[in-house]
Amino acid sequence: DAFGYCYELASVSMPEATTIGEYAFRGCDALTSVSMPVATTIGNSAFNGCSALTSVSMPSVTTIGEYAFYSCYALTSVSMPMVTTIGNLAFYDCYALTSVSMPEATTIGNSAFNGCSALTSVSMPSVTTIGEYAFYSCYALTSVSMPMVTTIGNLAFYDCYALTSVSMPEATTIGNSAFNGCSALTSVSMPEATTIGNSAFFKCSALTSVEMPAVTTINSSAFMYCDALTSVSMPEATTIGEYAFCDCESLTSVEMPSVTTIGDEAFNY
C-alpha cells in the first residue's frame, strides 16, 4: 500500500523502479498514466481500482500479478512486449480496454480479461494456457490469434457474441462451455484437439464447419443447438456424450467410423 488511496495522485514516472509491490497504487482513482520503463514485476492488486488510469508504459514487465489492473475502467490499451505471465483477474472489468498485445505471454490466468466488454482483438502468439473464464463476456471480441495454445479452460470464451472464427492448431483440450453462446462463430479449426468438454460449443448457432480430426471424446451437449451445422467428420471419435448434437436441425451427414459409445439423445431433434 505504498501509495494506496492517494486520491489526488494523477501521474507516476519512476524510471528506475524495477518492482511494483502488492496494493502499491490501489484505489488511486485520479491516477491517469504510469511510466516505469525498467519495472519487471507488477504485484497483486497493484493498480486495483485505479478507475481513471488510461495508459501504462511498462515495456520491461514480465509478470502481472492477480487483480493487478482490476476495475481500471478507463484503461484502453495495453502493450507489454515482455510479459510472460498474466495473473488471475488481472484485467477484470476493464470495460474500455480495446486491444492487447503481449507477444511473449505464455499463461493467461483465470478471469484475466473477464468482463472486458470493449476488447476487440487479442494477439498473444506464445500463449499455451488459457485459464477458466479468461475472456468471459468479452462481447466485442472478433478475433483471437493464439497459435501455440494447448489448453482452453472452462468458460474461457463464454458469451463472446462477436467472435466469428477460431484457429488454434496446437490446442488439445477444450474445456466445459469454452465457447458456449458464441453465436457468431462460423468456423473452428483445432486439428490436434482430442477432448471437447461439456457444452463447449453450446448454442453456437452460426457454426457451419468444424475441423477436429483428432478428437476422441465429445462430451455432453458439446454442440447442442448448433442450428447451422450441416456436417461433421471426426474419424477418431470413440465417445459421443448425451445431447452432444441435440437440436442440430441442419445436420445432414455424420462421419465417425470409430465411435463405440453414443449417449442418450445425442442426435435428438
Coordinates of N, CA, C and O in Angstrom, one line a residue, residues 76 94-101 113-122 124 134-135 137-143 162:
T76 N -7.5 1.8 -21.9 CA -8.0 1.5 -23.3 C -7.1 0.5 -24.0 O -7.5 -0.3 -24.8
C94 N -12.1 -4.3 -17.0 CA -11.5 -3.2 -17.7 C -12.4 -2.9 -18.9 O -12.1 -3.3 -20.0
Y95 N -13.5 -2.2 -18.7 CA -14.6 -2.0 -19.6 C -14.1 -1.3 -20.9 O -14.7 -1.6 -22.0
A96 N -13.1 -0.4 -20.9 CA -12.7 0.4 -22.0 C -11.6 -0.3 -22.8 O -11.2 0.2 -23.9
L97 N -11.0 -1.4 -22.3 CA -9.9 -2.0 -23.0 C -10.3 -2.6 -24.3 O -11.2 -3.4 -24.4
T98 N -9.6 -2.1 -25.4 CA -10.0 -2.5 -26.7 C -9.0 -3.4 -27.4 O -9.3 -4.3 -28.2
S99 N -7.7 -3.3 -27.0 CA -6.7 -4.2 -27.6 C -5.6 -4.6 -26.7 O -5.3 -3.8 -25.7
V100 N -5.1 -5.7 -26.9 CA -4.0 -6.3 -26.0 C -2.9 -6.9 -26.9 O -3.2 -7.7 -27.8
S101 N -1.7 -6.5 -26.7 CA -0.6 -7.0 -27.4 C 0.5 -7.5 -26.4 O 1.1 -6.6 -25.8
F113 N -9.3 -11.5 -18.3 CA -9.9 -10.4 -19.1 C -11.4 -10.5 -19.0 O -12.1 -10.0 -19.9
N114 N -11.9 -11.2 -18.0 CA -13.3 -11.3 -17.8 C -14.0 -10.0 -17.7 O -13.6 -9.1 -17.0
G115 N -15.1 -9.8 -18.5 CA -15.8 -8.5 -18.5 C -15.2 -7.4 -19.2 O -15.7 -6.3 -19.1
C116 N -14.2 -7.7 -20.0 CA -13.6 -6.6 -20.9 C -14.5 -6.5 -22.1 O -14.1 -7.0 -23.2
S117 N -15.6 -5.8 -22.0 CA -16.7 -5.9 -23.0 C -16.3 -5.1 -24.3 O -17.0 -5.2 -25.3
A118 N -15.3 -4.2 -24.3 CA -14.9 -3.5 -25.5 C -13.7 -4.1 -26.2 O -13.4 -3.7 -27.3
L119 N -13.2 -5.2 -25.6 CA -12.0 -5.8 -26.2 C -12.4 -6.4 -27.6 O -13.2 -7.3 -27.7
T120 N -11.7 -6.0 -28.6 CA -12.0 -6.5 -30.0 C -11.0 -7.5 -30.5 O -11.3 -8.4 -31.3
S121 N -9.7 -7.3 -30.1 CA -8.7 -8.2 -30.7 C -7.6 -8.6 -29.7 O -7.3 -7.7 -28.8
V122 N -7.1 -9.8 -29.8 CA -6.1 -10.2 -28.9 C -5.0 -10.9 -29.7 O -5.3 -11.8 -30.5
M124 N -1.6 -12.9 -28.9 CA -0.7 -13.5 -28.0 C -0.2 -14.8 -28.6 O -0.6 -15.9 -28.2
A134 N -11.3 -16.8 -18.8 CA -10.3 -15.8 -19.2 C -10.9 -14.6 -20.0 O -10.5 -13.5 -19.8
F135 N -11.7 -15.0 -21.0 CA -12.4 -13.9 -21.8 C -13.9 -13.9 -21.7 O -14.6 -13.6 -22.6
S137 N -17.5 -13.1 -21.4 CA -18.4 -12.0 -21.7 C -17.6 -10.8 -22.3 O -17.8 -9.6 -22.1
C138 N -16.6 -11.2 -23.1 CA -15.9 -10.1 -23.9 C -16.7 -10.0 -25.2 O -16.4 -10.6 -26.3
Y139 N -17.8 -9.2 -25.1 CA -18.8 -9.2 -26.1 C -18.3 -8.7 -27.5 O -18.9 -9.1 -28.5
A140 N -17.3 -7.9 -27.5 CA -16.9 -7.3 -28.8 C -15.7 -8.0 -29.4 O -15.3 -7.7 -30.6
L141 N -15.2 -9.1 -28.8 CA -14.1 -9.8 -29.3 C -14.4 -10.5 -30.6 O -15.3 -11.3 -30.7
T142 N -13.7 -10.1 -31.7 CA -14.0 -10.7 -33.0 C -12.9 -11.7 -33.5 O -13.2 -12.6 -34.2
S143 N -11.7 -11.4 -33.0 CA -10.6 -12.3 -33.5 C -9.6 -12.6 -32.4 O -9.3 -11.8 -31.5
A162 N -19.4 -11.8 -30.6 CA -18.9 -11.3 -31.9 C -17.8 -12.2 -32.5 O -17.4 -11.9 -33.6

